């Protein structure tokens, strides 16, 4: 609501209040239309679709701004209302249609993203696309009709006022002309000065265009260098989360009652948090999340107040609890896990060690654990091969087995029958079958020493005592055996300090430490969790950018009927990303998946601004052909055409930027409500536009002029070669 109010205020500053109202009314129309159409695509209103709608609030108003601004410009030129509305729409229809299609192309590759993240964000491009096309329909057909009716009412009102105040004025036509003039002054009074000033400024920029272009590209290279060396890609930023878990592990053999009493010490630490930080917590005894169940396990879920209501972030709170908990005695391990939101992708570092050899698999897992313990920025390391109850392991003397005519299968079968029993017969009692099972007595089963005296028949029928071919070893056994693709596996996971490292950096460094074929034959390591999803998401995003770039380029080729001019439009994209990097650096925010979604939205808006700018310069070039001018006069003519075309679109570009930023920046700073999902995306799109727009208003005209210079150079070269 705050963003919508700011959008209306910005529009009313640059346009009259009636025009601003009808442009802004396109926002709820597009939203309600999207709500209505969404169920036909098997999607419904949820937090993700709302996030997409808020992302597109500033974008869907762009086509209305361009159309209304052009209608207002035609009206300022003296056109009657009907002609101003029709000509205003006709003149910019193709650029507006192209802007909608370019934004659609920027988001459409996200339909084909794979993996968990692809399923998670599928609704974002769907909502954006529906809102864009509904907004286009409203802007082309409904908006001009409303504006035309408003202009007619102004003329009638002004004419009536003039007839009342000027009794001598008897000619209706002159009264109407005076009314038109009054309306023009009301619209142009302050912005005309700004447009004329910018036109002169742009002309001076064009005279030093080569110096400016070099400076712009130097800024681009410097910003990219900074991002490469100081920013890591994360799937989700967990620092603003409001929920975390504590996994508690006590010594093997601890009873449920003892575990419950011991966990009260951790609960006391949580209850010691300030009231403005702690919202709720829940304790479960006898279970440990992904590991399983056990009497010596416990798990605590801690819910914090919203990030905007507390002074410490979740990492600072966890480190405070960790520091105090480390002073407690009697705990084997305490593991903290932050719920960063989003789809269930697992911990930042999630590794599966897979292979048939139990000893080698455990040895490799131990080495990985040691590496992670020494890696900078890695914390809360845990593994799922937890010890459970005491077990008896039978160790065979294989030479004795062979000599006495026994096999491991013979021993295993007889031990199983002895301790689990075997059904030997059954009898019918009415409607029930009663089975008779032969099994060792309970007293014998509880006596481990009796196992060595267990008799096993060999192939000749001779009874061999188990103690003659094997020895027994009593030790704690595994709590559970885990499998992946039918093979035994041990999973090890860990968290990271986001300001220090990233999942991809840690996993890549870890894989370089092991020669699997040489040192661990038959073993393999499978990377999962956030590291795997981060890699997939990054590759999918790069693919989306590439497909969108190619699609937008060929669409612009059709609009401009040129292969070179689309490059002028697309060159604004990397400079928009410069704004995102600067914004993230100033706000100390990481480069996350949701930030990249905001960058995709930024691509659409930046391309739209550049498109309408280049399109207007092309129109002026056709309207005012150079004819036969001298070299110096021709250069001045081209520079003035470019400066005038840029100034003609100044209001539309500024309005597009300010309305988009006004709709998103309150969300970025949590004004009127905070969303962990939407804030990074809004920050990237809002600040990206704020930084990119001045660059667009200077860089694109300079590049356009340089393009003219290059065409002249190549044309002279062709003439010289033909001569």
XYZ file of C-alpha atoms in Angstrom:
723
model
C 0.000 0.000 0.000
C 2.845 2.405 0.841
C 4.532 1.630 -2.467
C 1.292 2.266 -4.382
C 0.813 5.628 -2.644
C 4.393 6.629 -3.469
C 3.868 5.634 -7.113
C 0.795 7.908 -7.330
C 2.697 10.784 -5.684
C 5.609 10.453 -8.117
C 3.241 10.370 -11.093
C 1.366 13.435 -9.855
C 4.625 15.409 -9.663
C 5.431 14.872 -13.337
C 1.881 14.615 -14.718
C -1.363 16.292 -13.686
C -3.294 14.564 -10.916
C -5.976 13.148 -13.228
C -3.387 11.536 -15.519
C -1.452 10.208 -12.525
C -4.627 8.627 -11.140
C -5.530 6.823 -14.372
C -1.970 5.567 -14.852
C -1.830 4.295 -11.266
C -5.248 2.619 -11.553
C -3.612 0.212 -14.000
C -1.751 -1.393 -11.070
C -4.812 -2.794 -9.215
C -6.415 -3.670 -12.565
C -3.380 -5.773 -13.522
C -3.221 -7.350 -10.057
C -6.915 -8.259 -9.917
C -6.734 -9.595 -13.456
C -3.787 -11.767 -12.464
C -5.692 -13.077 -9.425
C -8.586 -14.005 -11.715
C -6.509 -15.748 -14.405
C -3.991 -17.509 -12.128
C -6.225 -20.524 -11.241
C -6.548 -21.389 -14.948
C -2.819 -22.245 -14.844
C -3.189 -24.473 -11.742
C -1.540 -21.822 -9.573
C -2.980 -19.925 -6.658
C -2.224 -16.991 -4.405
C 0.630 -17.729 -1.999
C 3.734 -16.010 -0.642
C 5.726 -16.659 -3.833
C 3.038 -15.294 -6.179
C 2.628 -12.246 -3.920
C 6.390 -11.741 -4.102
C 6.195 -11.799 -7.897
C 3.314 -9.308 -7.884
C 5.231 -6.870 -5.715
C 8.253 -7.315 -7.980
C 6.156 -6.379 -11.012
C 4.315 -3.399 -9.426
C 6.829 -0.883 -10.705
C 7.195 -2.655 -14.052
C 3.526 -2.900 -15.078
C 3.099 0.857 -14.749
C 5.884 1.495 -17.292
C 3.761 1.035 -20.418
C 1.068 3.306 -18.973
C 3.707 5.941 -18.202
C 5.118 5.873 -21.734
C 1.663 6.110 -23.343
C 0.311 8.798 -20.990
C 3.516 10.824 -21.244
C 3.355 10.758 -25.041
C -0.342 11.712 -25.028
C 0.490 14.599 -22.667
C 3.322 15.663 -24.983
C 0.966 15.649 -27.978
C -1.523 17.705 -25.985
C 1.225 20.183 -25.093
C 1.924 20.528 -28.821
C -1.672 21.748 -29.303
C -3.376 18.561 -30.522
C -7.107 18.262 -29.674
C -7.923 15.557 -27.064
C -9.078 12.838 -29.480
C -6.131 13.260 -31.826
C -3.674 13.578 -28.932
C -4.923 10.262 -27.499
C -4.971 8.365 -30.805
C -1.677 9.743 -32.114
C -0.029 9.373 -28.725
C -0.871 5.657 -28.614
C -0.090 5.005 -32.283
C 3.336 6.623 -32.089
C 4.597 4.527 -29.170
C 2.577 1.328 -29.632
C 5.395 -0.702 -31.188
C 8.001 0.423 -28.616
C 5.532 -0.270 -25.776
C 4.665 -3.697 -27.180
C 8.361 -4.428 -27.517
C 9.058 -3.331 -23.930
C 6.428 -5.771 -22.664
C 7.810 -8.572 -24.833
C 11.403 -7.884 -23.744
C 10.405 -8.062 -20.070
C 8.491 -11.265 -20.814
C 11.551 -12.703 -22.568
C 13.728 -11.741 -19.587
C 11.565 -13.846 -17.248
C 10.374 -16.637 -19.567
C 13.555 -18.807 -19.374
C 12.742 -19.285 -15.681
C 9.850 -21.509 -16.792
C 12.436 -24.110 -17.816
C 14.691 -24.047 -14.748
C 15.294 -27.538 -13.363
C 15.740 -28.970 -9.904
C 14.177 -27.937 -6.630
C 14.638 -24.221 -7.343
C 12.891 -24.557 -10.705
C 9.783 -25.943 -9.006
C 10.027 -23.286 -6.334
C 10.101 -20.231 -8.648
C 7.891 -21.478 -11.495
C 5.057 -19.178 -10.407
C 7.252 -16.030 -10.564
C 7.536 -15.797 -14.385
C 3.895 -16.898 -14.663
C 2.616 -14.058 -12.464
C 4.926 -11.502 -14.105
C 3.827 -12.538 -17.607
C 0.110 -12.418 -16.801
C 0.421 -9.026 -15.109
C 2.414 -7.600 -18.035
C -0.056 -8.593 -20.745
C -3.112 -7.543 -18.725
C -1.425 -4.190 -18.065
C -0.622 -3.810 -21.781
C -4.273 -4.386 -22.714
C -5.436 -1.820 -20.150
C -2.827 0.761 -21.208
C -3.558 0.524 -24.935
C -7.365 0.428 -24.834
C -8.667 1.809 -21.522
C -6.052 4.393 -20.507
C -6.240 6.595 -23.672
C -10.049 6.723 -23.388
C -9.839 7.905 -19.778
C -7.187 10.512 -20.601
C -9.133 11.792 -23.619
C -12.264 12.239 -21.498
C -10.246 14.048 -18.846
C -8.725 16.462 -21.370
C -12.186 17.280 -22.740
C -13.463 18.056 -19.244
C -10.529 20.389 -18.654
C -11.294 22.258 -21.884
C -14.979 22.606 -20.983
C -14.141 23.776 -17.460
C -11.535 26.249 -18.680
C -13.877 27.548 -21.391
C -16.665 28.135 -18.874
C -14.270 29.957 -16.562
C -13.000 32.145 -19.401
C -16.546 33.010 -20.551
C -17.424 34.028 -17.030
C -14.296 36.115 -16.421
C -13.973 37.633 -19.895
C -17.364 38.971 -20.977
C -15.887 40.574 -24.088
C -14.584 37.267 -25.427
C -17.357 36.156 -27.768
C -15.483 33.736 -29.977
C -15.582 30.227 -28.659
C -12.527 29.160 -30.658
C -10.247 31.731 -29.052
C -11.527 30.726 -25.630
C -10.692 27.116 -26.328
C -7.220 28.083 -27.503
C -6.674 30.058 -24.294
C -7.880 27.049 -22.296
C -5.489 24.822 -24.159
C -2.688 27.272 -23.430
C -3.587 27.318 -19.737
C -3.546 23.531 -19.680
C -0.167 23.460 -21.404
C 1.316 25.849 -18.847
C -0.059 23.752 -15.998
C 1.628 20.652 -17.361
C 4.907 22.094 -18.642
C 5.630 24.869 -16.175
C 8.548 23.343 -14.275
C 9.486 20.300 -16.341
C 10.119 22.358 -19.494
C 12.994 24.064 -17.716
C 14.459 20.694 -16.661
C 14.082 19.249 -20.156
C 15.761 22.255 -21.798
C 18.585 22.162 -19.254
C 19.123 18.435 -19.829
C 19.043 18.948 -23.605
C 21.950 21.408 -23.364
C 23.774 19.159 -20.914
C 23.308 16.114 -23.157
C 24.679 18.072 -26.121
C 27.858 18.852 -24.158
C 28.124 15.203 -23.089
C 27.958 14.156 -26.737
C 30.902 16.381 -27.608
C 33.109 14.423 -25.160
C 31.418 11.079 -25.809
C 34.590 9.009 -26.191
C 35.956 10.128 -22.823
C 32.633 9.371 -21.114
C 32.342 5.917 -22.688
C 35.863 5.035 -21.523
C 34.981 6.205 -17.996
C 31.759 4.171 -17.989
C 33.549 1.009 -19.058
C 36.253 1.630 -16.451
C 33.512 1.765 -13.800
C 32.037 -1.452 -15.203
C 35.370 -3.298 -15.127
C 36.145 -2.055 -11.609
C 32.737 -3.087 -10.291
C 32.929 -6.551 -11.843
C 36.429 -6.987 -10.384
C 35.114 -6.041 -6.940
C 32.205 -8.480 -7.219
C 34.457 -11.320 -8.348
C 36.885 -10.860 -5.464
C 34.532 -9.866 -2.660
C 31.155 -11.493 -3.326
C 30.138 -15.138 -3.217
C 26.915 -16.592 -4.550
C 24.591 -17.924 -1.838
C 21.260 -19.610 -2.322
C 19.560 -17.796 0.566
C 20.798 -15.304 3.141
C 20.163 -16.708 6.605
C 21.201 -13.647 8.650
C 17.656 -12.233 8.688
C 15.944 -15.543 9.533
C 13.797 -15.884 12.639
C 14.018 -19.619 13.378
C 16.815 -22.027 14.273
C 17.243 -25.542 15.656
C 19.583 -27.014 18.249
C 20.506 -30.688 17.979
C 21.590 -32.225 21.299
C 23.599 -35.448 21.553
C 24.433 -37.008 24.931
C 26.707 -40.006 25.625
C 25.462 -43.339 24.284
C 23.363 -45.172 26.844
C 21.836 -42.051 28.406
C 18.204 -42.722 29.326
C 15.253 -40.618 28.204
C 14.759 -39.221 31.714
C 18.431 -38.284 32.012
C 18.323 -36.665 28.563
C 15.240 -34.670 29.556
C 16.927 -33.389 32.713
C 20.120 -32.458 30.868
C 18.287 -30.595 28.098
C 16.770 -28.289 30.723
C 20.188 -26.620 30.920
C 19.916 -25.667 27.227
C 16.323 -24.523 27.742
C 17.517 -22.223 30.531
C 19.959 -20.565 28.114
C 17.172 -20.009 25.593
C 14.822 -18.611 28.237
C 17.591 -16.185 29.156
C 17.226 -14.398 25.808
C 15.646 -10.907 26.011
C 11.877 -10.665 25.533
C 12.311 -8.590 22.364
C 14.241 -11.505 20.788
C 12.584 -14.744 21.965
C 9.130 -15.589 20.672
C 8.765 -19.321 21.356
C 10.671 -22.594 21.626
C 9.800 -26.292 21.492
C 11.751 -29.304 22.793
C 11.513 -32.911 21.585
C 13.267 -35.685 23.517
C 14.392 -38.898 21.818
C 14.771 -37.608 18.267
C 17.412 -35.729 16.308
C 16.023 -34.536 12.990
C 17.823 -36.081 10.038
C 19.756 -38.621 12.189
C 16.770 -40.492 13.609
C 15.626 -41.543 17.063
C 17.563 -42.438 20.193
C 17.201 -42.025 23.927
C 20.332 -39.850 24.066
C 19.071 -37.364 21.445
C 17.011 -34.174 21.718
C 16.041 -31.359 19.357
C 14.976 -27.801 20.173
C 13.185 -25.438 17.774
C 13.612 -21.749 18.670
C 11.404 -19.054 17.150
C 12.611 -15.455 17.295
C 10.777 -12.186 16.848
C 10.892 -10.586 13.354
C 14.285 -9.266 12.301
C 13.099 -5.638 12.264
C 12.051 -5.838 15.940
C 15.425 -6.880 17.382
C 18.905 -5.423 17.427
C 20.845 -8.684 16.927
C 20.663 -10.950 13.898
C 20.208 -14.691 14.221
C 23.930 -15.468 13.876
C 24.808 -13.207 16.809
C 22.106 -14.823 18.962
C 23.312 -18.334 18.097
C 26.942 -17.480 18.844
C 25.876 -16.086 22.221
C 24.055 -19.336 23.079
C 26.937 -21.435 21.705
C 29.465 -19.579 23.883
C 27.417 -20.223 27.026
C 26.587 -23.834 26.067
C 30.263 -24.711 25.570
C 30.752 -24.151 29.302
C 28.200 -26.868 30.122
C 29.446 -30.392 30.807
C 28.015 -33.772 29.869
C 27.109 -33.048 26.236
C 28.749 -34.981 23.407
C 27.698 -32.525 20.696
C 25.531 -29.449 20.139
C 24.678 -28.572 16.531
C 22.928 -25.341 15.478
C 20.922 -25.180 12.261
C 19.354 -21.982 10.842
C 16.116 -22.236 8.901
C 16.868 -19.844 6.027
C 13.496 -20.437 4.382
C 12.911 -21.515 0.821
C 12.612 -25.056 -0.497
C 14.198 -27.915 1.492
C 17.653 -27.967 -0.111
C 19.604 -29.157 2.939
C 22.551 -27.660 4.780
C 25.131 -25.487 2.985
C 27.579 -28.416 3.005
C 25.958 -31.819 2.485
C 28.147 -34.757 1.435
C 27.315 -38.432 0.956
C 30.167 -40.945 1.211
C 28.988 -44.022 -0.701
C 30.600 -47.446 -1.000
C 30.354 -51.129 0.002
C 33.422 -51.277 2.284
C 32.341 -50.208 5.792
C 35.876 -49.659 7.078
C 37.030 -47.644 4.066
C 33.806 -45.620 4.049
C 34.260 -44.682 7.709
C 37.937 -43.842 7.143
C 37.093 -41.519 4.238
C 34.322 -39.850 6.250
C 36.765 -39.240 9.105
C 39.200 -37.540 6.724
C 36.442 -35.337 5.310
C 35.362 -34.398 8.826
C 38.947 -33.477 9.755
C 39.250 -31.325 6.639
C 36.016 -29.481 7.426
C 37.073 -28.945 11.042
C 40.219 -27.170 9.815
C 38.503 -25.247 7.004
C 37.973 -21.548 7.651
C 34.357 -20.484 8.030
C 32.921 -24.010 8.544
C 30.935 -24.786 11.691
C 28.352 -27.188 13.166
C 29.775 -30.311 11.517
C 27.626 -33.404 11.980
C 27.316 -36.923 10.539
C 24.599 -39.557 10.628
C 26.619 -42.683 11.532
C 25.700 -42.268 15.189
C 26.343 -45.034 17.692
C 23.338 -46.793 19.173
C 22.892 -49.714 21.565
C 25.532 -52.320 22.400
C 25.898 -55.003 19.745
C 27.775 -58.278 19.436
C 29.991 -58.573 16.367
C 31.008 -62.066 15.210
C 34.572 -62.113 13.853
C 35.288 -65.224 11.799
C 38.447 -67.255 11.439
C 37.914 -68.090 7.779
C 40.574 -70.821 7.636
C 38.810 -72.710 10.447
C 35.445 -72.232 8.739
C 36.781 -73.830 5.574
C 38.502 -76.676 7.414
C 35.382 -77.577 9.407
C 33.058 -77.366 6.387
C 31.097 -74.246 7.353
C 30.268 -71.028 5.534
C 29.366 -67.553 6.778
C 25.852 -68.114 5.434
C 25.495 -71.271 7.557
C 26.479 -69.375 10.697
C 24.245 -66.393 9.906
C 21.223 -68.627 9.264
C 21.591 -70.562 12.500
C 22.243 -67.460 14.633
C 19.143 -65.844 13.160
C 17.020 -68.925 13.900
C 18.372 -69.085 17.445
C 17.620 -65.469 18.316
C 14.693 -64.669 16.014
C 13.174 -68.138 15.868
C 11.650 -70.122 13.011
C 8.057 -71.174 12.400
C 8.049 -74.980 12.236
C 4.324 -75.750 12.150
C 0.879 -74.235 12.675
C -2.587 -75.368 13.676
C -6.091 -74.104 12.991
C -8.165 -72.905 15.933
C -11.518 -71.727 14.618
C -10.870 -68.745 12.345
C -7.298 -68.275 13.557
C -4.000 -69.890 12.534
C -1.687 -70.520 15.491
C 2.000 -70.672 14.542
C 4.633 -72.570 16.527
C 8.048 -70.922 16.579
C 11.246 -72.640 17.800
C 13.600 -70.162 19.521
C 16.244 -70.096 22.234
C 14.990 -69.517 25.737
C 14.981 -65.925 26.969
C 17.677 -66.718 29.546
C 19.993 -68.102 26.856
C 19.350 -65.146 24.518
C 20.367 -62.658 27.220
C 23.602 -64.527 27.956
C 26.262 -63.451 25.435
C 28.571 -66.291 26.473
C 25.960 -68.833 25.374
C 26.445 -67.642 21.786
C 29.942 -69.180 21.709
C 28.409 -72.559 22.658
C 25.771 -72.388 19.908
C 26.016 -75.575 17.804
C 25.926 -75.269 14.014
C 25.664 -78.344 11.716
C 28.257 -78.547 8.930
C 27.904 -80.296 5.558
C 28.605 -83.711 7.077
C 25.981 -83.191 9.803
C 28.552 -82.711 12.536
C 27.727 -80.042 15.159
C 30.388 -77.329 15.436
C 30.347 -74.823 18.283
C 30.483 -71.199 17.140
C 33.387 -70.490 19.495
C 35.584 -72.881 17.465
C 35.351 -70.800 14.262
C 34.746 -67.233 15.509
C 35.306 -64.793 18.350
C 32.866 -62.239 19.757
C 33.369 -58.490 20.138
C 30.909 -56.365 22.106
C 30.756 -52.655 21.228
C 28.214 -49.910 20.485
C 26.572 -50.439 17.103
C 25.287 -47.948 14.585
C 21.984 -46.300 15.361
C 20.821 -46.970 11.788
C 22.169 -48.053 8.412
C 21.601 -45.499 5.654
C 21.487 -46.239 1.928
C 21.627 -44.180 -1.256
C 20.765 -45.825 -4.588
C 20.904 -49.191 -2.846
C 24.426 -48.694 -1.420
C 25.441 -48.013 2.155
C 26.296 -44.394 2.796
C 27.411 -41.994 5.509
C 26.204 -38.415 5.271
C 28.187 -35.520 6.692
C 26.844 -31.982 6.777
C 27.997 -28.605 8.053
C 27.087 -24.935 8.161
C 29.211 -21.984 7.045
C 29.939 -18.428 8.145
C 28.501 -16.505 5.194
C 30.878 -13.556 5.485
C 33.910 -15.875 5.334
C 33.217 -18.543 2.713
C 30.537 -20.205 0.585
C 29.373 -23.821 0.049
C 30.861 -23.983 -3.457
C 34.298 -22.803 -2.293
C 34.442 -25.333 0.557
C 33.247 -28.328 -1.484
C 35.601 -27.560 -4.378
C 38.569 -27.256 -2.001
C 37.564 -30.508 -0.291
C 37.295 -32.496 -3.543
C 40.803 -31.370 -4.540
C 42.212 -33.049 -1.411
C 41.274 -36.627 -2.352
C 42.399 -38.993 -5.101
C 39.398 -41.301 -4.994
C 40.540 -43.848 -7.597
C 43.947 -44.321 -5.998
C 43.282 -44.046 -2.253
C 39.638 -45.101 -1.971
C 38.724 -47.499 -4.802
C 35.020 -48.275 -4.946
C 34.131 -45.170 -2.939
C 32.448 -42.037 -4.261
C 31.428 -38.676 -2.816
C 28.141 -37.111 -3.867
C 27.652 -33.408 -3.178
C 24.129 -32.410 -2.202
C 22.322 -29.816 -0.130
C 22.767 -26.110 -0.707
C 26.100 -26.535 -2.505
C 24.488 -28.716 -5.180
C 21.410 -26.505 -5.480
C 23.601 -23.371 -5.613
C 25.546 -24.788 -8.530
C 22.359 -25.806 -10.346
C 20.709 -22.450 -9.644
C 23.772 -20.518 -10.852
C 23.982 -22.511 -14.093
C 20.230 -22.160 -14.641
C 20.416 -18.407 -14.095
C 23.300 -18.062 -16.550
C 21.316 -20.066 -19.086
C 18.271 -17.857 -18.444
C 20.338 -14.713 -19.030
C 21.788 -16.122 -22.243
C 18.413 -17.177 -23.658
C 16.805 -13.874 -22.635
C 19.689 -11.899 -24.156
C 19.404 -13.700 -27.500
C 15.603 -13.444 -27.546
C 15.606 -9.724 -26.719
C 18.291 -9.052 -29.335
C 16.326 -10.605 -32.198
C 13.115 -8.924 -31.043
C 14.888 -5.561 -31.193
C 16.259 -6.446 -34.630
C 12.655 -6.748 -35.834
C 11.708 -3.411 -34.235
C 14.687 -1.366 -35.466
C 15.275 -3.295 -38.707
C 18.952 -3.181 -37.811
C 21.537 -5.575 -36.403
C 23.653 -2.875 -34.756
C 21.107 -0.693 -32.935
C 19.895 -3.519 -30.613
C 23.447 -3.576 -29.248
C 22.932 0.028 -28.080
C 19.897 -1.094 -26.090
C 21.452 -4.259 -24.668
C 24.654 -2.519 -23.611
C 22.675 -0.899 -20.793
C 22.193 -4.305 -19.110
C 25.678 -4.698 -17.581
C 25.559 -1.102 -16.349
C 22.301 -1.897 -14.567
C 24.076 -4.785 -12.838
C 26.761 -2.279 -11.762
C 24.049 -0.536 -9.747
C 23.070 -3.828 -8.098
C 26.656 -4.587 -7.067
C 27.115 -1.090 -5.636
C 23.819 -1.358 -3.721
C 24.762 -4.756 -2.257
C 28.201 -3.472 -1.263
C 26.774 -0.370 0.440
C 24.192 -2.427 2.349
C 26.641 -5.273 3.122
C 24.292 -7.800 1.508
C 25.393 -11.075 -0.163
C 24.671 -12.040 -3.763
C 21.778 -14.489 -3.362
C 19.421 -16.337 -5.665
C 16.597 -13.890 -4.953
C 18.889 -10.954 -5.750
C 19.497 -12.534 -9.158
C 15.725 -12.768 -9.699
C 15.618 -9.019 -9.063
C 18.432 -8.572 -11.596
C 16.335 -10.378 -14.225
C 13.517 -7.921 -13.554
C 16.043 -5.088 -13.776
C 17.125 -6.294 -17.224
C 13.577 -5.860 -18.510
C 13.180 -2.309 -17.162
C 16.635 -1.088 -18.260
C 16.073 -2.471 -21.753
C 12.691 -0.728 -21.859
C 14.215 2.669 -21.000
C 16.937 2.291 -23.609
C 14.459 1.041 -26.198
C 12.099 4.036 -26.022
C 15.119 6.362 -26.081
C 16.670 4.863 -29.223
C 13.239 4.594 -30.854
C 12.583 8.328 -30.357
C 15.990 9.311 -31.764
C 15.256 7.163 -34.835
C 11.894 8.922 -35.312
C 13.498 12.366 -35.182
C 16.200 11.266 -37.622
C 13.498 10.271 -40.127
C 11.464 13.443 -39.541
C 14.501 15.710 -39.990
C 16.815 14.234 -42.608
C 20.235 15.854 -42.802
C 20.167 16.466 -46.534
C 23.326 17.853 -48.135
C 25.263 19.386 -45.279
C 28.939 19.963 -44.815
C 30.893 17.616 -42.593
C 30.905 19.906 -39.557
C 27.259 20.927 -40.024
C 26.232 17.285 -40.407
C 27.971 16.374 -37.153
C 26.247 19.230 -35.305
C 22.898 18.222 -36.827
C 23.274 14.627 -35.608
C 24.318 15.691 -32.110
C 21.334 18.026 -31.773
C 18.939 15.328 -33.023
C 20.305 12.882 -30.428
C 20.141 15.488 -27.643
C 16.562 16.440 -28.528
C 15.401 12.828 -28.830
C 16.913 12.008 -25.446
C 15.294 15.050 -23.811
C 11.915 14.114 -25.347
C 12.009 10.787 -23.487
C 13.490 12.244 -20.291
C 10.158 12.390 -18.468
C 9.155 8.831 -19.418
C 12.522 7.384 -18.347
C 12.630 9.311 -15.063
C 9.033 8.353 -14.297
C 9.721 4.684 -15.057
C 12.695 4.670 -12.708
C 11.113 6.649 -9.887
C 7.813 4.741 -9.903
C 9.588 1.377 -9.893
C 11.948 2.499 -7.125
C 9.088 4.062 -5.138
C 7.131 0.825 -5.346
C 10.056 -1.365 -4.253
C 12.309 0.543 -1.838
C 9.750 0.614 1.036
C 9.727 -3.170 0.768
C 13.537 -3.294 0.630
C 13.784 -1.438 3.952
C 10.826 -3.148 5.623
C 8.673 0.011 5.749
C 5.090 -1.064 6.375
C 6.082 -4.713 6.800
C 9.126 -6.870 6.196
C 9.630 -9.948 4.048
C 12.822 -11.989 4.108
C 12.012 -13.159 0.583
C 11.189 -9.901 -1.102
C 13.619 -7.452 0.511
C 16.816 -8.602 -1.316
C 14.987 -8.726 -4.641
C 13.449 -5.278 -4.131
C 16.825 -3.860 -3.079
C 18.522 -5.178 -6.230
C 15.832 -3.963 -8.623
C 15.255 -0.586 -6.957
C 18.876 0.471 -6.546
C 19.881 -1.115 -9.833
C 17.452 1.214 -11.601
C 18.515 4.273 -9.608
C 22.155 3.741 -10.587
C 21.440 2.585 -14.142
C 19.110 5.404 -15.228
C 21.677 8.263 -15.153
C 24.080 5.990 -16.995
C 21.379 5.223 -19.562
C 20.585 8.913 -20.124
C 24.258 9.641 -20.799
C 25.766 6.405 -22.126
C 23.101 5.466 -24.704
C 23.193 8.861 -26.512
C 27.001 8.723 -26.530
C 27.001 5.192 -27.940
C 24.407 6.223 -30.550
C 26.677 9.070 -31.690
C 29.703 6.750 -31.755
C 27.671 4.340 -33.894
C 27.101 7.136 -36.428
C 30.847 7.879 -36.398
C 31.686 4.223 -37.050
C 29.220 3.986 -39.937
C 30.871 7.012 -41.542
C 34.329 5.477 -41.131
C 33.292 2.167 -42.701
C 31.371 3.879 -45.513
C 34.449 5.956 -46.410
C 36.562 2.799 -46.291
C 34.237 1.058 -48.761
C 34.337 4.072 -51.106
C 38.138 4.097 -50.917
C 38.366 0.351 -51.645
C 35.969 0.597 -54.614
C 37.993 3.486 -56.013
